[in-house]
Amino acid sequence: MAQTTQVPGSAVPARSLSVFDATALMVGMVIGVGIFGTPWLVAINSPSVGWYIALWVVGGLVSLLGVLCYAELAGRHPDAGGEYNFLTRAYGPGLGFLFAWGRLTVIQAGIIAAIGFLFGQYMSRLGQFDGFGWANLGTYSDAAWAMILIVTLSLINYLGTRQSTRLQNVLTVTLVIAFSVIIVLGLTMTPTGEVPRLSKPFDPMDAAIGQAFVFVMLTYGGWNETVYLSGELKNPQRNMVRVFLLGLFIVTAIYLLLNLAYVNVLGIDGVRASRAVGTDMMKAVAGTTGALLITFVILTEIGTTLNATIFTGARTNYALGRDFRIFGFMGQWSDVRNTPANAILVQTILALILVCFGALQQDGFKVLVEYTAPVFWSFMLLNGIALFIFRSRDGRPVDSYAVHLYPVVPALFCVFCAFMIWSGVSYAKLNGLAAVGVLLAGIPVYLWARSANQRALA
C-alpha cells in the first residue's frame, strides 16, 4: 500500500450499507439510457432475431465473468478505494496513484458529465410536448440541465450517505416498476400505430457480430463500480458476491425481457430502423401518452445512474486523499454525514468543468464517451490480472468468496478486456489520446506526492 497519511481528526467509513442498499446502487449504475439507445446498433449488426437475443444473453454471461473476479477482489480487500486499493496492493502505489488520478480527471468526472448531458438532451426534448415548453432552456439547454442535475445530486450525496442511499432505493424501485410496466405492455399488446421501417431491405451479409457485441457490453457497463461499496457494506466478505450476483440477475432479466418486448412490437427490422426504440415501441402501443411516459422513465433512469455514479466516484478521491498528503483535503471523512464530503465537492467541480467543455462540442455526450473508454478498459484489464497476482502471492481466499473454475474465468475476462481496449482505441482516436495525455500527466504529480509523503514521515 501507499505510505498513508490519515488526515488528523478524520473519521472512517461506517459499515452502514445493507445488501438491498448496495444492490439498488449496482442496478442504478448499470441500467443506463443505453438500453434505449443501443438496441438498433446491435440489431443492425445481427444476422437474425435469434442472434440479436443471443448477444444480450452472452453479454450477461461475459459480465458474470467480470462480476465473479471482482467479487473475489472485493472480498479479499474490502475498502472504500475499490479498484484503487486492488491496484495498489497488486502493483504498488505508483500504479494505484495513476488509476486514482485517471479516475479523478478522466474516468469518473467524464462519465458524470456524459450522463448529465444525456439528462439535458431528454429534458430539452421534453419541451416538444404540449405544456412542457419550459424544459427547453435555449442554445445551451443540454449543458444547463446537466449542471442542474449534477449539482442537485452531488448536494444530496454531500449531505449524507443515509440521504443518498434512501434516494437511490426509491429511484431504483421506481425504475424497476416502470420497466415492468413497459415490458408487460410490449409483450402483451400489438402495435396500433406506425412502426419504423428500413429504407432498404436488410442484408444479413452486412452484419458485424463483433461490433454488435461492443454495444451490448457498453449497455452492461457499470457493474465494476460496486466494489467501491465494499468499505461501507456490512460483512463484505460474504455479502459482496451476493450483491454482485443479485444485481446482475436483475439487470440481465430486465435487458432480455425489454428486448423481447421491442421485437414483439416493432419486429427485428423495426428495431434496426429505430434510433429511439423505447419511444417508438410506446408510441406504437399507446400513442403520444406512451411517448411521454417513456421520456419520464428515461429521465428517472438517468437520475438513478448519475446518483449511483456520484456516490461511488467520490470514494476513490477519498482514498487518494487518505494515502497522499498533497490530496489530504479529499481524505477527510465526515463523521456527522458519513460521507467523503470534500471528495464529493472536488468531483462535482471537475464534472462541471467537463460539462462546459462538452457544451462547446457538436455532440458533448459522444466526445465524453470517447474521452473515457480506452483508459477505463485498460485499468479493468489490470484489475483482472491482479487476481492472478493475489492468487500466486496469497493463495486461495479462505474467509471470503473465491472464483470457481480458476484460472479459466479470470483469463477469459482479461481477453475480453483486451478486445474492448482495442475497440475503444479504434473508436476514440484523438479524444482517447487526450485522455491518455491527462493520465500521463499524473506521473510527475505522483513523484511530487510521494516526495511529500516521505518528508512527512521523516
Short mmCIF file of C-alpha atoms in Angstrom, two decimals:
data_model
loop_
_atom_site.label_atom_id
_atom_site.label_comp_id
_atom_site.label_asym_id
_atom_site.label_seq_id
_atom_site.Cartn_x
_atom_site.Cartn_y
_atom_site.Cartn_z
CA MET A 1 0.00 0.00 0.00
CA ALA A 2 0.99 3.65 -0.25
CA GLN A 3 2.57 5.33 2.70
CA THR A 4 -0.64 6.63 4.17
CA THR A 5 -1.11 9.91 5.92
CA GLN A 6 -4.51 9.58 7.52
CA VAL A 7 -5.98 13.03 7.96
CA PRO A 8 -5.94 14.02 11.65
CA GLY A 9 -9.39 14.05 13.19
CA SER A 10 -10.95 12.45 10.14
CA ALA A 11 -13.46 9.67 10.65
CA VAL A 12 -13.50 6.43 8.67
CA PRO A 13 -16.38 4.92 6.64
CA ALA A 14 -19.05 3.19 8.71
CA ARG A 15 -20.38 -0.17 7.51
CA SER A 16 -23.96 1.00 7.10
CA LEU A 17 -24.99 -0.41 3.70
CA SER A 18 -27.26 -3.46 3.55
CA VAL A 19 -27.34 -5.95 0.67
CA PHE A 20 -30.51 -4.20 -0.58
CA ASP A 21 -28.83 -0.76 -0.47
CA ALA A 22 -25.78 -1.99 -2.39
CA THR A 23 -27.87 -3.93 -4.92
CA ALA A 24 -30.01 -0.84 -5.59
CA LEU A 25 -26.83 1.15 -6.22
CA MET A 26 -25.46 -1.52 -8.56
CA VAL A 27 -28.68 -1.78 -10.58
CA GLY A 28 -28.78 2.00 -10.81
CA MET A 29 -25.19 2.14 -12.04
CA VAL A 30 -25.65 -0.50 -14.75
CA ILE A 31 -29.09 0.26 -16.19
CA GLY A 32 -28.40 3.44 -18.08
CA VAL A 33 -30.05 5.11 -21.02
CA GLY A 34 -28.06 2.79 -23.30
CA ILE A 35 -30.82 0.17 -23.26
CA PHE A 36 -32.95 2.69 -25.18
CA GLY A 37 -30.13 3.90 -27.44
CA THR A 38 -28.01 0.88 -28.41
CA PRO A 39 -30.57 -1.79 -29.50
CA TRP A 40 -30.72 -0.54 -33.11
CA LEU A 41 -26.91 -0.72 -33.32
CA VAL A 42 -26.98 -4.28 -32.03
CA ALA A 43 -29.86 -5.26 -34.33
CA ILE A 44 -28.36 -3.73 -37.48
CA ASN A 45 -25.24 -5.84 -36.89
CA SER A 46 -27.13 -9.07 -36.03
CA PRO A 47 -27.91 -11.51 -38.88
CA SER A 48 -31.24 -12.57 -37.35
CA VAL A 49 -33.55 -12.08 -34.39
CA GLY A 50 -32.04 -15.21 -32.84
CA TRP A 51 -28.57 -13.69 -32.96
CA TYR A 52 -29.93 -10.42 -31.59
CA ILE A 53 -31.38 -12.02 -28.45
CA ALA A 54 -28.39 -14.37 -28.08
CA LEU A 55 -25.98 -11.42 -27.97
CA TRP A 56 -27.82 -9.96 -24.98
CA VAL A 57 -27.64 -13.34 -23.24
CA VAL A 58 -23.90 -13.62 -23.95
CA GLY A 59 -23.43 -10.06 -22.69
CA GLY A 60 -24.88 -11.10 -19.36
CA LEU A 61 -22.61 -14.16 -19.24
CA VAL A 62 -19.47 -12.15 -20.03
CA SER A 63 -20.46 -9.64 -17.35
CA LEU A 64 -20.78 -12.60 -14.99
CA LEU A 65 -17.09 -13.41 -15.59
CA GLY A 66 -16.13 -9.91 -14.50
CA VAL A 67 -18.56 -9.91 -11.59
CA LEU A 68 -17.05 -13.13 -10.20
CA CYS A 69 -13.50 -11.77 -10.49
CA TYR A 70 -14.41 -8.50 -8.80
CA ALA A 71 -16.35 -10.32 -6.06
CA GLU A 72 -13.17 -12.16 -5.05
CA LEU A 73 -11.09 -8.96 -5.23
CA ALA A 74 -13.57 -7.03 -3.09
CA GLY A 75 -13.93 -9.89 -0.61
CA ARG A 76 -10.15 -10.16 -0.23
CA HIS A 77 -9.58 -6.44 0.24
CA PRO A 78 -12.80 -4.56 1.16
CA ASP A 79 -12.10 -0.84 1.11
CA ALA A 80 -13.80 2.39 0.05
CA GLY A 81 -10.99 2.82 -2.51
CA GLY A 82 -12.23 -0.17 -4.54
CA GLU A 83 -10.10 -0.70 -7.65
CA TYR A 84 -7.52 1.80 -6.40
CA ASN A 85 -6.99 -0.46 -3.40
CA PHE A 86 -6.63 -3.59 -5.58
CA LEU A 87 -4.14 -1.98 -7.98
CA THR A 88 -2.06 -0.51 -5.15
CA ARG A 89 -1.80 -3.86 -3.39
CA ALA A 90 -1.04 -5.76 -6.61
CA TYR A 91 1.33 -3.40 -8.41
CA GLY A 92 2.44 -0.82 -5.85
CA PRO A 93 1.49 2.76 -5.02
CA GLY A 94 2.64 4.20 -8.36
CA LEU A 95 0.08 2.41 -10.50
CA GLY A 96 -2.56 2.80 -7.81
CA PHE A 97 -1.97 6.55 -7.85
CA LEU A 98 -2.19 6.74 -11.65
CA PHE A 99 -5.52 4.91 -11.54
CA ALA A 100 -6.91 7.26 -8.89
CA TRP A 101 -5.58 10.24 -10.88
CA GLY A 102 -7.13 8.89 -14.09
CA ARG A 103 -10.42 8.21 -12.34
CA LEU A 104 -10.41 11.70 -10.81
CA THR A 105 -9.57 13.59 -14.01
CA VAL A 106 -10.75 11.31 -16.83
CA ILE A 107 -12.98 8.36 -15.98
CA GLN A 108 -15.39 9.42 -13.27
CA ALA A 109 -15.61 13.13 -14.00
CA GLY A 110 -16.11 12.32 -17.68
CA ILE A 111 -18.80 9.72 -17.00
CA ILE A 112 -20.69 12.05 -14.65
CA ALA A 113 -20.56 14.84 -17.23
CA ALA A 114 -21.67 12.48 -20.03
CA ILE A 115 -24.64 11.18 -18.02
CA GLY A 116 -25.54 14.77 -17.20
CA PHE A 117 -25.57 15.59 -20.92
CA LEU A 118 -27.96 12.71 -21.60
CA PHE A 119 -30.31 14.10 -18.97
CA GLY A 120 -30.05 17.51 -20.62
CA GLN A 121 -30.84 16.09 -24.05
CA TYR A 122 -34.00 14.36 -22.85
CA MET A 123 -35.14 17.34 -20.77
CA SER A 124 -34.74 19.57 -23.80
CA ARG A 125 -36.74 17.09 -25.92
CA LEU A 126 -39.47 17.19 -23.29
CA GLY A 127 -40.07 20.75 -24.47
CA GLN A 128 -41.59 19.34 -27.67
CA PHE A 129 -44.66 18.09 -25.78
CA ASP A 130 -47.65 20.35 -25.10
CA GLY A 131 -47.34 22.05 -21.72
CA PHE A 132 -43.60 21.36 -21.35
CA GLY A 133 -42.15 24.21 -23.39
CA TRP A 134 -40.34 25.48 -20.29
CA ALA A 135 -37.99 22.46 -20.47
CA ASN A 136 -36.09 23.88 -23.45
CA LEU A 137 -33.66 26.43 -21.99
CA GLY A 138 -32.23 27.64 -25.29
CA THR A 139 -28.88 27.19 -27.04
CA TYR A 140 -27.11 25.54 -24.12
CA SER A 141 -30.16 23.80 -22.71
CA ASP A 142 -28.46 20.37 -22.58
CA ALA A 143 -25.48 21.70 -20.62
CA ALA A 144 -27.67 23.77 -18.29
CA TRP A 145 -29.80 20.77 -17.33
CA ALA A 146 -26.66 18.66 -16.93
CA MET A 147 -25.27 21.16 -14.43
CA ILE A 148 -28.57 21.39 -12.54
CA LEU A 149 -28.80 17.61 -12.09
CA ILE A 150 -25.11 17.13 -11.20
CA VAL A 151 -25.21 19.88 -8.57
CA THR A 152 -28.52 18.68 -7.09
CA LEU A 153 -27.48 15.03 -6.73
CA SER A 154 -23.99 15.95 -5.53
CA LEU A 155 -25.56 18.11 -2.82
CA ILE A 156 -27.74 15.21 -1.66
CA ASN A 157 -24.67 12.95 -1.52
CA TYR A 158 -22.75 15.68 0.32
CA LEU A 159 -25.46 15.90 2.98
CA GLY A 160 -25.14 12.25 3.97
CA THR A 161 -24.92 8.58 3.00
CA ARG A 162 -28.34 7.90 4.52
CA GLN A 163 -29.98 10.56 2.33
CA SER A 164 -28.24 9.41 -0.86
CA THR A 165 -28.95 5.70 -0.31
CA ARG A 166 -32.61 6.38 0.51
CA LEU A 167 -32.91 8.38 -2.71
CA GLN A 168 -31.19 5.58 -4.63
CA ASN A 169 -33.51 2.93 -3.19
CA VAL A 170 -36.59 4.97 -4.15
CA LEU A 171 -35.26 5.69 -7.66
CA THR A 172 -34.28 2.07 -8.30
CA VAL A 173 -37.60 0.62 -7.09
CA THR A 174 -39.46 3.21 -9.20
CA LEU A 175 -37.32 2.33 -12.20
CA VAL A 176 -37.87 -1.43 -11.86
CA ILE A 177 -41.65 -0.89 -11.57
CA ALA A 178 -41.64 1.37 -14.64
CA PHE A 179 -39.62 -1.15 -16.64
CA SER A 180 -42.03 -3.90 -15.57
CA VAL A 181 -44.99 -1.90 -16.89
CA ILE A 182 -43.21 -1.22 -20.19
CA ILE A 183 -42.22 -4.88 -20.56
CA VAL A 184 -45.76 -6.11 -19.89
CA LEU A 185 -47.18 -3.65 -22.44
CA GLY A 186 -44.56 -4.63 -25.00
CA LEU A 187 -45.07 -8.37 -24.56
CA THR A 188 -48.87 -8.39 -24.42
CA MET A 189 -50.01 -5.65 -26.82
CA THR A 190 -49.89 -5.35 -30.59
CA PRO A 191 -48.98 -2.08 -32.34
CA THR A 192 -51.87 0.21 -33.20
CA GLY A 193 -49.69 2.96 -34.65
CA GLU A 194 -46.96 3.14 -37.27
CA VAL A 195 -43.65 1.35 -36.63
CA PRO A 196 -40.25 2.36 -38.08
CA ARG A 197 -39.30 0.89 -41.46
CA LEU A 198 -35.90 0.35 -43.07
CA SER A 199 -35.24 2.42 -46.18
CA LYS A 200 -33.94 -0.72 -47.94
CA PRO A 201 -34.15 -4.46 -47.19
CA PHE A 202 -31.68 -5.73 -44.59
CA ASP A 203 -28.83 -7.90 -45.92
CA PRO A 204 -27.54 -10.39 -43.30
CA MET A 205 -24.14 -10.27 -45.03
CA ASP A 206 -23.78 -6.68 -43.76
CA ALA A 207 -23.99 -7.82 -40.14
CA ALA A 208 -20.93 -7.48 -37.89
CA ILE A 209 -21.43 -9.55 -34.75
CA GLY A 210 -18.22 -8.30 -33.12
CA GLN A 211 -19.32 -4.69 -33.46
CA ALA A 212 -22.78 -5.56 -32.16
CA PHE A 213 -21.21 -7.11 -29.08
CA VAL A 214 -19.26 -3.92 -28.32
CA PHE A 215 -22.57 -2.05 -27.99
CA VAL A 216 -24.08 -4.83 -25.88
CA MET A 217 -21.20 -4.59 -23.41
CA LEU A 218 -21.42 -0.80 -23.37
CA THR A 219 -25.01 -1.23 -22.19
CA TYR A 220 -23.98 -3.72 -19.49
CA GLY A 221 -21.17 -1.46 -18.22
CA GLY A 222 -21.03 -0.08 -14.68
CA TRP A 223 -21.13 -3.20 -12.50
CA ASN A 224 -17.46 -2.71 -11.52
CA GLU A 225 -18.44 0.41 -9.56
CA THR A 226 -19.98 -1.87 -6.92
CA VAL A 227 -16.55 -2.58 -5.40
CA TYR A 228 -16.46 0.99 -4.05
CA LEU A 229 -19.23 0.00 -1.68
CA SER A 230 -17.13 -2.72 -0.01
CA GLY A 231 -15.73 -0.31 2.57
CA GLU A 232 -19.26 0.55 3.74
CA LEU A 233 -21.07 -2.77 3.17
CA LYS A 234 -21.97 -4.88 6.17
CA ASN A 235 -19.96 -8.15 6.21
CA PRO A 236 -18.36 -7.58 2.76
CA GLN A 237 -16.52 -10.93 2.74
CA ARG A 238 -19.87 -12.72 2.41
CA ASN A 239 -22.16 -10.03 1.02
CA MET A 240 -20.16 -8.66 -1.94
CA VAL A 241 -20.76 -11.74 -4.08
CA ARG A 242 -24.46 -11.69 -3.13
CA VAL A 243 -24.76 -8.06 -4.22
CA PHE A 244 -22.92 -8.71 -7.50
CA LEU A 245 -24.96 -11.77 -8.44
CA LEU A 246 -28.35 -10.37 -7.40
CA GLY A 247 -27.70 -7.06 -9.15
CA LEU A 248 -26.52 -8.71 -12.38
CA PHE A 249 -29.52 -11.08 -12.37
CA ILE A 250 -31.94 -8.14 -12.13
CA VAL A 251 -30.14 -6.22 -14.89
CA THR A 252 -29.91 -9.20 -17.25
CA ALA A 253 -33.57 -10.11 -16.73
CA ILE A 254 -34.69 -6.54 -17.49
CA TYR A 255 -32.49 -6.33 -20.59
CA LEU A 256 -33.68 -9.65 -22.02
CA LEU A 257 -37.37 -9.02 -21.38
CA LEU A 258 -37.18 -5.45 -22.68
CA ASN A 259 -35.50 -6.58 -25.91
CA LEU A 260 -38.11 -9.31 -26.37
CA ALA A 261 -40.76 -6.60 -25.96
CA TYR A 262 -39.04 -4.43 -28.60
CA VAL A 263 -39.02 -7.32 -31.07
CA ASN A 264 -42.62 -8.28 -30.29
CA VAL A 265 -43.97 -4.79 -31.05
CA LEU A 266 -41.61 -3.49 -33.74
CA GLY A 267 -40.19 -6.67 -35.25
CA ILE A 268 -36.43 -7.04 -35.74
CA ASP A 269 -36.47 -4.74 -38.79
CA GLY A 270 -38.35 -2.12 -36.78
CA VAL A 271 -35.67 -2.28 -34.09
CA ARG A 272 -32.99 -1.91 -36.79
CA ALA A 273 -34.75 1.17 -38.17
CA SER A 274 -35.38 2.89 -34.81
CA ARG A 275 -32.93 5.35 -33.24
CA ALA A 276 -35.21 5.66 -30.18
CA VAL A 277 -36.55 2.15 -29.82
CA GLY A 278 -38.25 2.66 -26.44
CA THR A 279 -40.11 5.74 -27.62
CA ASP A 280 -41.13 4.10 -30.91
CA MET A 281 -42.38 0.99 -29.11
CA MET A 282 -44.50 3.01 -26.67
CA LYS A 283 -45.80 5.25 -29.47
CA ALA A 284 -46.88 2.14 -31.36
CA VAL A 285 -48.88 0.73 -28.43
CA ALA A 286 -50.00 3.89 -26.56
CA GLY A 287 -49.57 6.90 -28.86
CA THR A 288 -48.31 10.29 -27.59
CA THR A 289 -49.12 9.34 -23.99
CA GLY A 290 -46.78 6.37 -24.32
CA ALA A 291 -44.01 8.55 -25.74
CA LEU A 292 -44.36 10.99 -22.83
CA LEU A 293 -44.32 8.10 -20.33
CA ILE A 294 -41.11 6.65 -21.76
CA THR A 295 -39.46 10.08 -21.60
CA PHE A 296 -40.14 10.29 -17.86
CA VAL A 297 -38.86 6.72 -17.41
CA ILE A 298 -35.63 7.63 -19.19
CA LEU A 299 -35.21 10.77 -17.07
CA THR A 300 -35.69 8.67 -13.91
CA GLU A 301 -33.22 6.12 -15.25
CA ILE A 302 -30.59 8.77 -15.90
CA GLY A 303 -31.07 10.25 -12.43
CA THR A 304 -30.72 6.79 -10.88
CA THR A 305 -27.48 6.11 -12.75
CA LEU A 306 -25.99 9.51 -12.00
CA ASN A 307 -26.76 9.37 -8.28
CA ALA A 308 -25.07 5.96 -8.00
CA THR A 309 -22.07 7.15 -10.05
CA ILE A 310 -21.59 10.22 -7.86
CA PHE A 311 -21.83 8.02 -4.75
CA THR A 312 -19.11 5.59 -5.84
CA GLY A 313 -16.89 8.06 -7.68
CA ALA A 314 -16.08 10.13 -4.63
CA ARG A 315 -14.81 7.05 -2.76
CA THR A 316 -11.67 6.82 -4.93
CA ASN A 317 -10.96 10.51 -4.41
CA TYR A 318 -11.29 9.93 -0.66
CA ALA A 319 -8.81 7.02 -0.80
CA LEU A 320 -6.36 9.16 -2.80
CA GLY A 321 -6.55 11.91 -0.20
CA ARG A 322 -6.22 9.38 2.62
CA ASP A 323 -3.00 7.94 1.19
CA PHE A 324 -1.29 11.03 -0.27
CA ARG A 325 -0.66 14.15 1.76
CA ILE A 326 -0.97 16.68 -1.08
CA PHE A 327 -4.56 15.49 -1.62
CA GLY A 328 -5.33 15.39 2.09
CA PHE A 329 -8.27 17.75 1.63
CA MET A 330 -10.15 14.91 -0.11
CA GLY A 331 -9.15 12.36 2.52
CA GLN A 332 -11.39 13.78 5.22
CA TRP A 333 -14.42 11.60 6.02
CA SER A 334 -17.30 13.45 7.67
CA ASP A 335 -18.31 11.58 10.82
CA VAL A 336 -21.59 13.52 11.06
CA ARG A 337 -22.66 12.88 7.46
CA ASN A 338 -20.78 9.57 6.98
CA THR A 339 -19.61 10.84 3.58
CA PRO A 340 -16.35 11.86 1.88
CA ALA A 341 -17.75 15.40 1.73
CA ASN A 342 -14.67 17.16 0.33
CA ALA A 343 -14.09 14.43 -2.26
CA ILE A 344 -17.66 14.92 -3.49
CA LEU A 345 -17.02 18.66 -3.78
CA VAL A 346 -13.87 18.18 -5.90
CA GLN A 347 -15.61 15.61 -8.10
CA THR A 348 -18.50 18.00 -8.72
CA ILE A 349 -16.21 20.85 -9.76
CA LEU A 350 -14.29 18.66 -12.23
CA ALA A 351 -17.50 17.26 -13.72
CA LEU A 352 -18.90 20.78 -14.21
CA ILE A 353 -15.68 21.82 -15.98
CA LEU A 354 -16.10 18.89 -18.39
CA VAL A 355 -19.75 19.83 -18.94
CA CYS A 356 -18.56 23.27 -20.05
CA PHE A 357 -16.05 21.59 -22.37
CA GLY A 358 -18.75 19.32 -23.80
CA ALA A 359 -21.09 22.27 -24.33
CA LEU A 360 -18.61 23.68 -26.86
CA GLN A 361 -18.61 20.44 -28.90
CA GLN A 362 -21.13 19.35 -31.52
CA ASP A 363 -22.05 16.21 -29.54
CA GLY A 364 -20.96 16.57 -25.91
CA PHE A 365 -22.05 13.05 -24.90
CA LYS A 366 -20.17 11.32 -27.75
CA VAL A 367 -16.98 13.29 -27.07
CA LEU A 368 -17.04 12.48 -23.35
CA VAL A 369 -17.57 8.74 -24.02
CA GLU A 370 -14.61 8.74 -26.42
CA TYR A 371 -12.57 10.54 -23.75
CA THR A 372 -13.11 7.87 -21.08
CA ALA A 373 -13.30 4.46 -22.85
CA PRO A 374 -9.64 3.46 -23.55
CA VAL A 375 -8.41 4.41 -20.07
CA PHE A 376 -11.38 2.68 -18.43
CA TRP A 377 -10.80 -0.70 -20.12
CA SER A 378 -7.03 -0.57 -19.63
CA PHE A 379 -7.39 -0.37 -15.87
CA MET A 380 -10.11 -3.04 -15.87
CA LEU A 381 -7.64 -5.39 -17.59
CA LEU A 382 -5.04 -4.63 -14.91
CA ASN A 383 -7.60 -5.46 -12.22
CA GLY A 384 -8.27 -8.81 -13.91
CA ILE A 385 -4.54 -9.57 -13.93
CA ALA A 386 -4.36 -8.50 -10.26
CA LEU A 387 -6.46 -11.54 -9.36
CA PHE A 388 -3.69 -13.81 -10.70
CA ILE A 389 -1.13 -11.86 -8.66
CA PHE A 390 -3.12 -12.24 -5.44
CA ARG A 391 -3.71 -15.96 -6.03
CA SER A 392 0.00 -16.52 -6.72
CA ARG A 393 1.15 -14.47 -3.73
CA ASP A 394 -1.54 -15.14 -1.13
CA GLY A 395 -3.24 -18.34 -2.28
CA ARG A 396 -6.96 -19.08 -2.48
CA PRO A 397 -9.04 -16.95 -0.07
CA VAL A 398 -10.40 -18.89 2.90
CA ASP A 399 -12.75 -16.46 4.66
CA SER A 400 -14.29 -14.81 1.59
CA TYR A 401 -15.58 -15.70 -1.88
CA ALA A 402 -13.17 -17.44 -4.29
CA VAL A 403 -13.70 -17.60 -8.06
CA HIS A 404 -14.66 -21.08 -9.25
CA LEU A 405 -13.03 -22.54 -12.40
CA TYR A 406 -9.85 -20.57 -11.72
CA PRO A 407 -7.83 -19.67 -13.84
CA VAL A 408 -10.29 -20.04 -16.75
CA VAL A 409 -12.78 -17.39 -15.55
CA PRO A 410 -10.26 -14.55 -14.96
CA ALA A 411 -8.33 -15.47 -18.13
CA LEU A 412 -11.46 -15.16 -20.27
CA PHE A 413 -12.28 -11.86 -18.57
CA CYS A 414 -8.80 -10.47 -19.35
CA VAL A 415 -9.08 -11.50 -23.02
CA PHE A 416 -12.40 -9.68 -23.24
CA CYS A 417 -10.92 -6.53 -21.65
CA ALA A 418 -8.06 -6.55 -24.18
CA PHE A 419 -10.62 -6.73 -27.01
CA MET A 420 -12.50 -3.76 -25.55
CA ILE A 421 -9.26 -1.73 -25.29
CA TRP A 422 -8.59 -2.32 -28.98
CA SER A 423 -12.16 -1.37 -29.87
CA GLY A 424 -12.04 1.74 -27.69
CA VAL A 425 -8.76 3.00 -29.17
CA SER A 426 -10.03 2.39 -32.72
CA TYR A 427 -13.20 4.35 -31.98
CA ALA A 428 -11.91 7.15 -29.74
CA LYS A 429 -8.94 8.42 -31.80
CA LEU A 430 -7.94 11.98 -30.80
CA ASN A 431 -10.23 12.21 -27.78
CA GLY A 432 -8.79 8.94 -26.47
CA LEU A 433 -5.26 10.28 -26.94
CA ALA A 434 -6.19 13.41 -25.00
CA ALA A 435 -7.32 11.23 -22.10
CA VAL A 436 -4.05 9.28 -22.20
CA GLY A 437 -2.17 12.59 -22.09
CA VAL A 438 -4.08 13.68 -18.99
CA LEU A 439 -3.36 10.28 -17.41
CA LEU A 440 0.39 10.52 -18.11
CA ALA A 441 0.41 14.00 -16.57
CA GLY A 442 -0.23 12.15 -13.32
CA ILE A 443 3.33 10.74 -13.31
CA PRO A 444 5.06 13.98 -12.17
CA VAL A 445 2.16 14.59 -9.78
CA TYR A 446 2.79 11.14 -8.25
CA LEU A 447 6.51 11.88 -7.82
CA TRP A 448 5.59 15.09 -6.03
CA ALA A 449 3.00 13.32 -3.87
CA ARG A 450 5.43 10.53 -2.95
CA SER A 451 8.09 13.07 -2.00
CA ALA A 452 5.60 14.93 0.20
CA ASN A 453 4.68 11.69 1.97
CA GLN A 454 8.33 10.83 2.57
CA ARG A 455 9.06 14.28 4.02
CA ALA A 456 6.05 13.97 6.32
CA LEU A 457 7.30 10.62 7.64
CA ALA A 458 10.94 11.76 8.02
#
